[in-house]
C-alpha atoms as a printed R data frame, in Angstrom:
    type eleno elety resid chain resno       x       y       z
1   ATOM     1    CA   UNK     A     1   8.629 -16.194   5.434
2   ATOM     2    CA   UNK     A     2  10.301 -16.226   8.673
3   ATOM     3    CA   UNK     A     3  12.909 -14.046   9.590
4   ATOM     4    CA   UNK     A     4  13.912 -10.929  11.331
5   ATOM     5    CA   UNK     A     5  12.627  -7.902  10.774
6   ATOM     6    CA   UNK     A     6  14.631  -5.813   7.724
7   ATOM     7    CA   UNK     A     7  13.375  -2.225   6.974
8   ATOM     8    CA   UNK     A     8  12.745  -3.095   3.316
9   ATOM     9    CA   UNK     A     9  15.995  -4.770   2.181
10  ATOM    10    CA   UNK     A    10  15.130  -7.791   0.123
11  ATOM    11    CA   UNK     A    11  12.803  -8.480  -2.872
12  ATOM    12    CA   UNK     A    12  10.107 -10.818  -1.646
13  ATOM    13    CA   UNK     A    13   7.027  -9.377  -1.923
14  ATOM    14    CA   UNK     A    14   4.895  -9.959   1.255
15  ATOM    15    CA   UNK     A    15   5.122  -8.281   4.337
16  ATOM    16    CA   UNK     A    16   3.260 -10.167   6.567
17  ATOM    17    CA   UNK     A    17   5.803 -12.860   8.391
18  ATOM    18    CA   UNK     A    18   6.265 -14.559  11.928
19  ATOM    19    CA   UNK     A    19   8.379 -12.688  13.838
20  ATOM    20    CA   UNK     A    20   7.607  -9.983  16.825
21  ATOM    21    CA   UNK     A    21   6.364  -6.930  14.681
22  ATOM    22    CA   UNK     A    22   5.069  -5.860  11.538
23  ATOM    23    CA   UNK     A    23   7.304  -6.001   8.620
24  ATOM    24    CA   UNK     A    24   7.717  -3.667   5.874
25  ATOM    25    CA   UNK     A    25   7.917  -5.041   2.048
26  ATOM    26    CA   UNK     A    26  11.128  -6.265   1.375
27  ATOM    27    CA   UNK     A    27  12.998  -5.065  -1.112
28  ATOM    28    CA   UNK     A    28  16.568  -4.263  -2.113
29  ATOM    29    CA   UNK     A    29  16.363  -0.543  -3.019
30  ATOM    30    CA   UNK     A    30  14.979   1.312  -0.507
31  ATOM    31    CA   UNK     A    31  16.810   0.976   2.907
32  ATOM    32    CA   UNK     A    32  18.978   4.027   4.561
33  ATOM    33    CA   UNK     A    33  19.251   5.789   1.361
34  ATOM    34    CA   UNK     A    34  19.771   9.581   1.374
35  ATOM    35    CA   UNK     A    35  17.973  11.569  -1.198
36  ATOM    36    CA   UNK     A    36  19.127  12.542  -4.719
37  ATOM    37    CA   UNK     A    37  20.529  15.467  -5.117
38  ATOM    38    CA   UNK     A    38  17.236  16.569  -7.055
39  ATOM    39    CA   UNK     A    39  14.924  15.520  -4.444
40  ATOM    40    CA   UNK     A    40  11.709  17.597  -3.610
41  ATOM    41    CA   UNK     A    41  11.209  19.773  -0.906
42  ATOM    42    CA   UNK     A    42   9.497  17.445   2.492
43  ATOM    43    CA   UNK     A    43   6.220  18.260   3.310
44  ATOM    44    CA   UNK     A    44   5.704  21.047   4.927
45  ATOM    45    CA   UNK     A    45   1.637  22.217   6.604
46  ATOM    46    CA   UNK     A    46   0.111  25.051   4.777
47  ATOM    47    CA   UNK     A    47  -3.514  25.501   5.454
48  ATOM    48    CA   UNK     A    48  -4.290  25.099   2.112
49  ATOM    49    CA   UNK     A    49  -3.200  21.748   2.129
50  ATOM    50    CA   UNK     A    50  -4.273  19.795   5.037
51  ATOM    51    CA   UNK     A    51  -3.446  16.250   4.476
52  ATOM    52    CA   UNK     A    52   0.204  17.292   4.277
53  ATOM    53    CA   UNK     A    53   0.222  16.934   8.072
54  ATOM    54    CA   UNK     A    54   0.136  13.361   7.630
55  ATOM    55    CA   UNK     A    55   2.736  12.774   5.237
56  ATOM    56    CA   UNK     A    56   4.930  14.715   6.758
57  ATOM    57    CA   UNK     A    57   4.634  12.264   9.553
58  ATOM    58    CA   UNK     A    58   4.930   9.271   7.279
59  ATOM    59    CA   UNK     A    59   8.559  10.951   5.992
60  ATOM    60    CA   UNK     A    60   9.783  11.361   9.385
61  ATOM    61    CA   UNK     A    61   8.681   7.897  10.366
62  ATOM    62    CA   UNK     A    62   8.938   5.379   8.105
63  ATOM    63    CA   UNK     A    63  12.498   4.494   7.287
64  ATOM    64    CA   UNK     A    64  11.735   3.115   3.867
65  ATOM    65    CA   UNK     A    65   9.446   5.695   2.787
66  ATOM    66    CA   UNK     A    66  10.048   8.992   1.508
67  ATOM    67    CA   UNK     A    67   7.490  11.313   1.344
68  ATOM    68    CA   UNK     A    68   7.537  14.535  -1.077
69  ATOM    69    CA   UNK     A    69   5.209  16.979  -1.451
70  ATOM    70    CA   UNK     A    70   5.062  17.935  -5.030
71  ATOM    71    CA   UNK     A    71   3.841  17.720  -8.448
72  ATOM    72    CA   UNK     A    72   5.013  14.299 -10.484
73  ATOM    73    CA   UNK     A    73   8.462  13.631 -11.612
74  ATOM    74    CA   UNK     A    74   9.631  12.149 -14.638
75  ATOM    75    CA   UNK     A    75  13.305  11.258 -15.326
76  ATOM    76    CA   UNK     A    76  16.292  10.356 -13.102
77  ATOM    77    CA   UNK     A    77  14.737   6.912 -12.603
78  ATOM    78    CA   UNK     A    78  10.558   9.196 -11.367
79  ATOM    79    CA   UNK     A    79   8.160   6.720 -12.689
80  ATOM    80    CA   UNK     A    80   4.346   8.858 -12.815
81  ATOM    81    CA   UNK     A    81   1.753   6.815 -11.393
82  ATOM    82    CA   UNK     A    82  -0.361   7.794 -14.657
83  ATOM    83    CA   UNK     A    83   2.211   6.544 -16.948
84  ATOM    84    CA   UNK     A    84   1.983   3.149 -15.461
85  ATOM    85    CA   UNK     A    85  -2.033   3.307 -16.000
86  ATOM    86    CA   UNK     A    86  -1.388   4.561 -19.835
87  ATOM    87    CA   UNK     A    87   1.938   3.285 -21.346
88  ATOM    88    CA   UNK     A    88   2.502  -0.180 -20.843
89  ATOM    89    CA   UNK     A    89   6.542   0.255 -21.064
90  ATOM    90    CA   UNK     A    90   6.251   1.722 -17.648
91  ATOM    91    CA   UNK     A    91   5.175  -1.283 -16.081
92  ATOM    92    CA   UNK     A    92   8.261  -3.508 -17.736
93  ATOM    93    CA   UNK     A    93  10.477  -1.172 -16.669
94  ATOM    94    CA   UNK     A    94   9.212  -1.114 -12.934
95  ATOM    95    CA   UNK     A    95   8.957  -4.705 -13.162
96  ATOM    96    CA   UNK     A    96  12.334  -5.230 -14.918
97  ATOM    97    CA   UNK     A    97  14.148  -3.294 -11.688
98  ATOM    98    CA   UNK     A    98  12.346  -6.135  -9.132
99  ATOM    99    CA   UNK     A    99  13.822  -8.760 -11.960
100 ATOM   100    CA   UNK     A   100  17.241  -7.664 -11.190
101 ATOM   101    CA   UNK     A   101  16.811  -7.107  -7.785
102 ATOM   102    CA   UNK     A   102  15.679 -10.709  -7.785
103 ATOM   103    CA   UNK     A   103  18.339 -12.403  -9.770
104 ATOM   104    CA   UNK     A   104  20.802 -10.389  -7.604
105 ATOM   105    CA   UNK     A   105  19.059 -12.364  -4.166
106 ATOM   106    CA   UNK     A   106  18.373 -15.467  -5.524
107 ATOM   107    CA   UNK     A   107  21.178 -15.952  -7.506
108 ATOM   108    CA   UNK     A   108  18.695 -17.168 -10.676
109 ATOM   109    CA   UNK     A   109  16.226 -15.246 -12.993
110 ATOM   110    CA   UNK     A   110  12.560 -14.956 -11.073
111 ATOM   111    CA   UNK     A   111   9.286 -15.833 -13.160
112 ATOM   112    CA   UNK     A   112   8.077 -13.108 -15.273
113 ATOM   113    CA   UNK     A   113   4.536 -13.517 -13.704
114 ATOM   114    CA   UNK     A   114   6.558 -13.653 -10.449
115 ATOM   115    CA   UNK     A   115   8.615 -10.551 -10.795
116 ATOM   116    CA   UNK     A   116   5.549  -8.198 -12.125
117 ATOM   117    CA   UNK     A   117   3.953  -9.388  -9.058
118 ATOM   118    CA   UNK     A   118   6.910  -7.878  -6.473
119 ATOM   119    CA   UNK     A   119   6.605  -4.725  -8.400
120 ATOM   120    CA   UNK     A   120   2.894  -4.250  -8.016
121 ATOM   121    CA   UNK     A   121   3.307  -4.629  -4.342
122 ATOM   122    CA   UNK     A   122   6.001  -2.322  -4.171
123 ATOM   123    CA   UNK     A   123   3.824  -0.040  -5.842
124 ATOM   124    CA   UNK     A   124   0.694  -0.798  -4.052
125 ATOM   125    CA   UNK     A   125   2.643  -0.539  -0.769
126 ATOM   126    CA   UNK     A   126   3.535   3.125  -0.371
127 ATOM   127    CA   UNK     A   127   0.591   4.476  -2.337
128 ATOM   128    CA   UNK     A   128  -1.622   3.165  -0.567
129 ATOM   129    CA   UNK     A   129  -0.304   5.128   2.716
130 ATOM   130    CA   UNK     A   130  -0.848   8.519   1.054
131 ATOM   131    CA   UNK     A   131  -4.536   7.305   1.679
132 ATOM   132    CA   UNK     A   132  -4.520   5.264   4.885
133 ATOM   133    CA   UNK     A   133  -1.939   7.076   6.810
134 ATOM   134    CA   UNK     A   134  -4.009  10.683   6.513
135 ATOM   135    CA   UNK     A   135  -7.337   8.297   7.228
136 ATOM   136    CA   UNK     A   136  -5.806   6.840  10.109
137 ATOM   137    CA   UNK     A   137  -3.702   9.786  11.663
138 ATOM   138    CA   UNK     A   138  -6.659  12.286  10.855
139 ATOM   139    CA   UNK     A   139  -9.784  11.141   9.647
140 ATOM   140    CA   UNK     A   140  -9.243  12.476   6.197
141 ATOM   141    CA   UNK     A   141  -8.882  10.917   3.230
142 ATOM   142    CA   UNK     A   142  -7.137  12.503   0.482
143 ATOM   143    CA   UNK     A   143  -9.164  12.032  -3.504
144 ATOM   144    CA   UNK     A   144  -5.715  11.657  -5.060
145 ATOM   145    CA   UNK     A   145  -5.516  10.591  -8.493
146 ATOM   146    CA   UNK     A   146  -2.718   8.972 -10.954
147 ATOM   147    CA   UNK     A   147  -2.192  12.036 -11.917
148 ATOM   148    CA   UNK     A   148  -0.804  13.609  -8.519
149 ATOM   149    CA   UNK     A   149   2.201  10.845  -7.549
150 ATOM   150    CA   UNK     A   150   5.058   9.490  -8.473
151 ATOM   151    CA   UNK     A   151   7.587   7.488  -7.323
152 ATOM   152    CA   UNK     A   152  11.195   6.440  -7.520
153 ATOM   153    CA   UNK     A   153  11.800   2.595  -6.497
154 ATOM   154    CA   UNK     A   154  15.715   2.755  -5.849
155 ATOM   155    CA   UNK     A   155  15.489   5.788  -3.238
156 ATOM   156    CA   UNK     A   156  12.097   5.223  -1.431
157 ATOM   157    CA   UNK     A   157  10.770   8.421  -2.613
158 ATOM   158    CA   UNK     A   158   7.096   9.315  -3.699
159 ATOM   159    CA   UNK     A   159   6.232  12.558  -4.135
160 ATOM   160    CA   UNK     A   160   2.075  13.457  -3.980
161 ATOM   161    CA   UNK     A   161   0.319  16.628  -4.860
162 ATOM   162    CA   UNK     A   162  -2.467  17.335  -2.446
163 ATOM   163    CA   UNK     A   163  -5.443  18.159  -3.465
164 ATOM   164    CA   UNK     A   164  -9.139  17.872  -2.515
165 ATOM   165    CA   UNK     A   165 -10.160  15.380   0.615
166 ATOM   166    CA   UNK     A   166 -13.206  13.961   2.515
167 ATOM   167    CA   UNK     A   167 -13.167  14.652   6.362
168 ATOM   168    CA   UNK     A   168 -15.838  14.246   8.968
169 ATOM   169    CA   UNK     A   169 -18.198  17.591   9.893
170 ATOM   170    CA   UNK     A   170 -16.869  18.729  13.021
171 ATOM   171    CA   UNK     A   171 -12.848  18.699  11.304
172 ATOM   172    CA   UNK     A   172 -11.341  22.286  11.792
173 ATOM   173    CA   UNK     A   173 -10.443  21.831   7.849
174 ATOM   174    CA   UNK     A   174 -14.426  20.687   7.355
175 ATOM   175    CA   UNK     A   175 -14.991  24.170   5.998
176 ATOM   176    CA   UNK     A   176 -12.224  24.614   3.141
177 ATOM   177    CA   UNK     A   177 -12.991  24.718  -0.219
178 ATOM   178    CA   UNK     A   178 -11.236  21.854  -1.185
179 ATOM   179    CA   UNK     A   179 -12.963  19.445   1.401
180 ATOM   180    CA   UNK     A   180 -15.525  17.524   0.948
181 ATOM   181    CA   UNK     A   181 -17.562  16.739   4.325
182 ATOM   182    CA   UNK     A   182 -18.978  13.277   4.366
183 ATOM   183    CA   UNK     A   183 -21.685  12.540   7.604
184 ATOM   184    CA   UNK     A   184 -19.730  10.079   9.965
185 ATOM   185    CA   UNK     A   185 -17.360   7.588   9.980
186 ATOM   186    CA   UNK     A   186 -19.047   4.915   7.888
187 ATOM   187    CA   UNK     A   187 -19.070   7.104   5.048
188 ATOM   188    CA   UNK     A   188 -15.665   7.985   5.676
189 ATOM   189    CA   UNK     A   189 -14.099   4.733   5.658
190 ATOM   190    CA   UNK     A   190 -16.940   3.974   2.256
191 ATOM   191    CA   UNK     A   191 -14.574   7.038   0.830
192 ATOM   192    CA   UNK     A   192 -11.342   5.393   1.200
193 ATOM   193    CA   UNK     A   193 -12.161   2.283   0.057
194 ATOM   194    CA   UNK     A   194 -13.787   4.257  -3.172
195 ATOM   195    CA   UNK     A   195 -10.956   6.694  -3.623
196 ATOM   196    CA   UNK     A   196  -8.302   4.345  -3.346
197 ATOM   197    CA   UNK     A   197  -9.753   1.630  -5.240
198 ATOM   198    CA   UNK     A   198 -10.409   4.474  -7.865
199 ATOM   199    CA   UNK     A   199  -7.190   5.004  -8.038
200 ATOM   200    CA   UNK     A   200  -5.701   1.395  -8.132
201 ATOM   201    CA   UNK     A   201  -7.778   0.300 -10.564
202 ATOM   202    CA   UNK     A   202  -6.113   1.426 -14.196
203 ATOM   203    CA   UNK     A   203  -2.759   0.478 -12.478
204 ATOM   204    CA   UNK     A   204  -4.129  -3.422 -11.604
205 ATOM   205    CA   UNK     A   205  -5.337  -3.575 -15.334
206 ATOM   206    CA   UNK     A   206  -2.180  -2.538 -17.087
207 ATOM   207    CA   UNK     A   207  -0.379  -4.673 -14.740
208 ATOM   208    CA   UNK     A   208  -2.900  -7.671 -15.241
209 ATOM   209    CA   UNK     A   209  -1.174  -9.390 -18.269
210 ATOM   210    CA   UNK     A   210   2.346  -9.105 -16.954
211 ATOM   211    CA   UNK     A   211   0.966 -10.599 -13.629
212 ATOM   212    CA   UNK     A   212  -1.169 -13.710 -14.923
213 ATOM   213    CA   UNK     A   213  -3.937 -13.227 -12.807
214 ATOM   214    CA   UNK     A   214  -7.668 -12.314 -12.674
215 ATOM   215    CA   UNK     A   215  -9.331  -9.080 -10.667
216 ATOM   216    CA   UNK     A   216 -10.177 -11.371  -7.881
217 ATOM   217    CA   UNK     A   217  -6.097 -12.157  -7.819
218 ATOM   218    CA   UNK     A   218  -5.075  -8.437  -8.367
219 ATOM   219    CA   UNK     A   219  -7.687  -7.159  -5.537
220 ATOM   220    CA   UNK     A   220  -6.013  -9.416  -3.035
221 ATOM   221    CA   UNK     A   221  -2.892  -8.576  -4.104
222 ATOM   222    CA   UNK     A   222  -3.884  -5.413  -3.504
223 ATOM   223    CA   UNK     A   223  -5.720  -5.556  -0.047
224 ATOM   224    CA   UNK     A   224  -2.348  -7.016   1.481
225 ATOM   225    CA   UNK     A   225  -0.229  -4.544   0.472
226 ATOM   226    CA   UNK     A   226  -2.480  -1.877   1.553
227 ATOM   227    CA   UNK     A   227  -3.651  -3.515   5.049
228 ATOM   228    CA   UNK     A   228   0.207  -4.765   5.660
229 ATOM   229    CA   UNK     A   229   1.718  -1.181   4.809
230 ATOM   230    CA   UNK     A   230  -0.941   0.346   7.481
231 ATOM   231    CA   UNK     A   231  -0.273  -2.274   9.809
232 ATOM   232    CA   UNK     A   232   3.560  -1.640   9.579
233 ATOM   233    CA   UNK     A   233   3.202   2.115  10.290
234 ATOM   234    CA   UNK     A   234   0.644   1.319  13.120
235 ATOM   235    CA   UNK     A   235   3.744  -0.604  14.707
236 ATOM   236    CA   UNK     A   236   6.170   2.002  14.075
237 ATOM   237    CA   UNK     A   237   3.442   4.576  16.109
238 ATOM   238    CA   UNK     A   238   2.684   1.733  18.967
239 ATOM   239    CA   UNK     A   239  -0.981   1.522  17.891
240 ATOM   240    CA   UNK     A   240  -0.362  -1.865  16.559
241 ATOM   241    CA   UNK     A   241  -3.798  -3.096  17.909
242 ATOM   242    CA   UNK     A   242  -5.404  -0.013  16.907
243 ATOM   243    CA   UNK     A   243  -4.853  -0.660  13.630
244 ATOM   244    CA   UNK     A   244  -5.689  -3.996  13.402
245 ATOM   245    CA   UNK     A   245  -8.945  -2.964  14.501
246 ATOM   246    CA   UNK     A   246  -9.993  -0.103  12.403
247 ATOM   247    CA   UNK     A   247  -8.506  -2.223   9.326
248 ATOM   248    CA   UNK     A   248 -10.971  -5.065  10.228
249 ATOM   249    CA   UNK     A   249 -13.702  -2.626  10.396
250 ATOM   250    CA   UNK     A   250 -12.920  -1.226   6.949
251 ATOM   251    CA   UNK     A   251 -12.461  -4.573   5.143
252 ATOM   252    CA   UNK     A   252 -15.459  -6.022   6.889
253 ATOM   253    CA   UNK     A   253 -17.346  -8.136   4.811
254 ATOM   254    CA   UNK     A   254 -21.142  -6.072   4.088
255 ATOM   255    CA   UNK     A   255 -24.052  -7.797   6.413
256 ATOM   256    CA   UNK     A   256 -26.401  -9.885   3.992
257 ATOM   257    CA   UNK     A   257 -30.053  -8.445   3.468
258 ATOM   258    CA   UNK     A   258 -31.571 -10.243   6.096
259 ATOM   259    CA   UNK     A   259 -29.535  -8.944   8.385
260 ATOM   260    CA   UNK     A   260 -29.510  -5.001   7.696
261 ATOM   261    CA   UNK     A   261 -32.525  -4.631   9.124
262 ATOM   262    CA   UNK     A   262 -35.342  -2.470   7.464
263 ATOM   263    CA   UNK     A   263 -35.988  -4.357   3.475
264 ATOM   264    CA   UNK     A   264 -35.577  -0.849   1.661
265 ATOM   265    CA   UNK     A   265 -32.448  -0.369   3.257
266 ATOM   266    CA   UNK     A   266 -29.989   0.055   0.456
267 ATOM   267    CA   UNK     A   267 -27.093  -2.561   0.164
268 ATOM   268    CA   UNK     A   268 -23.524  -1.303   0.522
269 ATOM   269    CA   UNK     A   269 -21.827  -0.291  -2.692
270 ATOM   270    CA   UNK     A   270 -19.394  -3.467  -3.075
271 ATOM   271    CA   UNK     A   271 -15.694  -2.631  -2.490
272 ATOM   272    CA   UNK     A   272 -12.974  -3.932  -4.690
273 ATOM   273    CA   UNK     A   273 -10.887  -4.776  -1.899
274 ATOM   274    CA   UNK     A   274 -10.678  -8.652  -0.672
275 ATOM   275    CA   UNK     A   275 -13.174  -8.444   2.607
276 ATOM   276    CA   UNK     A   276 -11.573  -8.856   5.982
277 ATOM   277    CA   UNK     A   277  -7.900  -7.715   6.868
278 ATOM   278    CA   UNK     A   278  -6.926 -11.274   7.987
279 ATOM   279    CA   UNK     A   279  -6.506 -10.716  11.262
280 ATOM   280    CA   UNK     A   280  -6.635 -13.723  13.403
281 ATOM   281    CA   UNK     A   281  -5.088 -15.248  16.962
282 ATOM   282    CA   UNK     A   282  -2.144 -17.347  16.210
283 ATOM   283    CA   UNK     A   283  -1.937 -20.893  16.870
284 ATOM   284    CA   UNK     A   284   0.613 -20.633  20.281
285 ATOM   285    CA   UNK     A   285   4.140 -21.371  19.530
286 ATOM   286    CA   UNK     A   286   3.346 -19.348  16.091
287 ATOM   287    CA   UNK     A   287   3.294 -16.103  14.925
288 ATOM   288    CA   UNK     A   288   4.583 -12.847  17.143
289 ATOM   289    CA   UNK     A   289   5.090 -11.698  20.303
290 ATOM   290    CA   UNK     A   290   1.691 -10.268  20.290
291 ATOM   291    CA   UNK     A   291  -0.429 -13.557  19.689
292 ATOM   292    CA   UNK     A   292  -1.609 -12.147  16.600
293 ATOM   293    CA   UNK     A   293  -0.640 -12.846  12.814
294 ATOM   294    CA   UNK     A   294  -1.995 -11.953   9.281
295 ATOM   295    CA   UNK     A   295  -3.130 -14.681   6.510
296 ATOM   296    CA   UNK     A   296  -2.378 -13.049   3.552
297 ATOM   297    CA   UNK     A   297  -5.373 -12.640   1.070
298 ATOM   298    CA   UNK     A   298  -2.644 -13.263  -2.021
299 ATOM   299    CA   UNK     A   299   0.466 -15.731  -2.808
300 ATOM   300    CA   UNK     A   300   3.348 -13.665  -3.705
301 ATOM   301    CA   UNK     A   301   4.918 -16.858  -4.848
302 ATOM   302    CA   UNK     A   302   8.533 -16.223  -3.401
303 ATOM   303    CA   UNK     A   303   7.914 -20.085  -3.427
304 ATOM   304    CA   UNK     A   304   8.867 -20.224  -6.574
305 ATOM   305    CA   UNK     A   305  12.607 -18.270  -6.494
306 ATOM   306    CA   UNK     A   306  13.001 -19.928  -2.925
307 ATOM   307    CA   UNK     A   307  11.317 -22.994  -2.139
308 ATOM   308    CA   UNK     A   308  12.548 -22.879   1.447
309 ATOM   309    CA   UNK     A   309  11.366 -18.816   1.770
310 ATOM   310    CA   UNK     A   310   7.697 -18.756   2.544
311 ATOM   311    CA   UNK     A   311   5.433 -16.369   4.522
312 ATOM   312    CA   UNK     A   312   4.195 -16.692   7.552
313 ATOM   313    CA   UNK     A   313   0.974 -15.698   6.538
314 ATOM   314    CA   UNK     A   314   0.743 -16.823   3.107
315 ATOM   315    CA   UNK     A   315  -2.482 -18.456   1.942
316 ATOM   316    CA   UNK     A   316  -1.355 -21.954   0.853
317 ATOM   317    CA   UNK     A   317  -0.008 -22.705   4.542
318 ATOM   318    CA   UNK     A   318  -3.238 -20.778   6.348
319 ATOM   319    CA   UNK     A   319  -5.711 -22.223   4.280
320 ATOM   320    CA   UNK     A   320  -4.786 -25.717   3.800
């Protein structure tokens, strides 16, 4: 979709479009909104708890995101990540609020498929930064499960309870008890990819019969919303480029046989996650200011509420 940039204020799912920056996920809910009067403490940086560093960071920084350091909330519209994994009436109601949202901006009712789609995006989106941004920002990636977040779509807010991580050897934090040293950066980005696809993965199969689609769909789903909500942050910090290279590196497709080198070298454990971020010089007069767009690994099918709304980088203009 083309378009200016909006911090999150309209319901299509992608946030990969032509323009001069990264874009956030639109939505409706989530722009400018103060907190609730219950709202959690922000993170704060005990000792004990490392990885808070980063999402304090991500609270102060991203205007659509609301970090909260705490255990999971339930009630006054908290939906716990685990519920959405277990009890399948959490997913309709997340994916009834991007319904309304929808009918509200297109003026006409969205596609079930369609809808459940936005609303594993908009979950994907944030959650995946509780694992990218602390990767990213600090080389340390946090082994969250379900069980630790929650969010609240109309406010932005998602509150995490840290917990154990992976770091490299030489991190000041290497020698707590609750990391988990892993020998260089290879293995660290191998943990991210397992710990976040670890924790995706019970949320992408209760959400696969609302959405229509196969794991190979869900994955890419998946991968975009977790490259584009890196990328976005990366352009909030100024380390646009940065981050499209480190994200190439961890998506990169694993090096046939052949080409490893010694035969009893042992292949790569196969990630979930669609290989390659999608990064790729724009044809000129396209894209942004920086020569450089995104084809999206996934259709989000905003088609289909707006025929004449499409993104930039989605895969049925790239790939045609």
């Amino acid at each position: 979709m083309t378009g200016s940039s909006t911090a999150a204020s309209d319901t299509t799912a992608s946030s990969t479009r032509t323009g001069p920056a990264p874009r956030s996920p639109r939505t409706t809910e989530a722009h400018a909104v103060s907190p609730a009067p219950d709202a959690t403490t922000p993170c704060t940086t005990p000792r004990t708890a490392p990885c808070i560093t980063s999402y304090h960071r991500l609270d102060t920084l991203a205007p659509v995101l609301r970090v909260r350091c705490a255990p999971p909330r339930r009630g006054h519209g908290w939906i716990p990540a685990a519920d959405l994994a277990t009890r399948p009436e959490a997913v309709r109601k997340l994916i009834a609020h991007d319904a309304r949202q929808g009918l509200a901006r297109y003026g006409r009712p969205l596609r079930p498929d369609v809808a459940a789609g936005f609303g594993l995006h908009r979950f994907v989106w944030p959650v995946a930064l509780l694992f990218t941004a602390p990767w990213f920002l600090e080389r340390r990636v946090p082994l969250l499960s379900p069980e630790d977040v929650a969010l609240r779509r109309r406010t932005g807010e998602v509150t995490v309870r840290p917990g154990a991580f992976a770091c490299l050897p030489d991190d000041p934090a290497a020698g707590l008890p609750q990391a988990r040293a892993v020998p260089d950066e290879a293995a660290l980005a191998a943990e991210l990819r397992s710990a976040l696809g670890e924790f995706l993965a019970p949320v992408l199969a209760a959400f696969r019969p609302e959405v229509r689609r196969g794991p190979r769909v869900l994955w890419a789903m998946a991968t975009d919303a977790a490259v584009e909500g890196l990328w976005y942050v990366g352009g909030l910090l100024g380390q646009e480029e940065r981050v499209r290279a480190e994200l190439s590196a961890l998506l990169e497709p694993a090096a046939p046989a052949h080409a490893r080198g010694a035969a009893d070298a042992p292949a790569p454990i196969p990630s979930p996650f669609t290989p390659g971020a999608g990064f790729a010089a724009t044809a000129p007069g396209c894209g942004g200011a920086s020569g450089t767009d995104r084809a999206r690994a996934s259709c989000c099918l905003v088609y289909t509420a707006e025929p004449a709304d499409m993104c930039g980088g989605c895969p049925r203009v790239t790939r045609s």
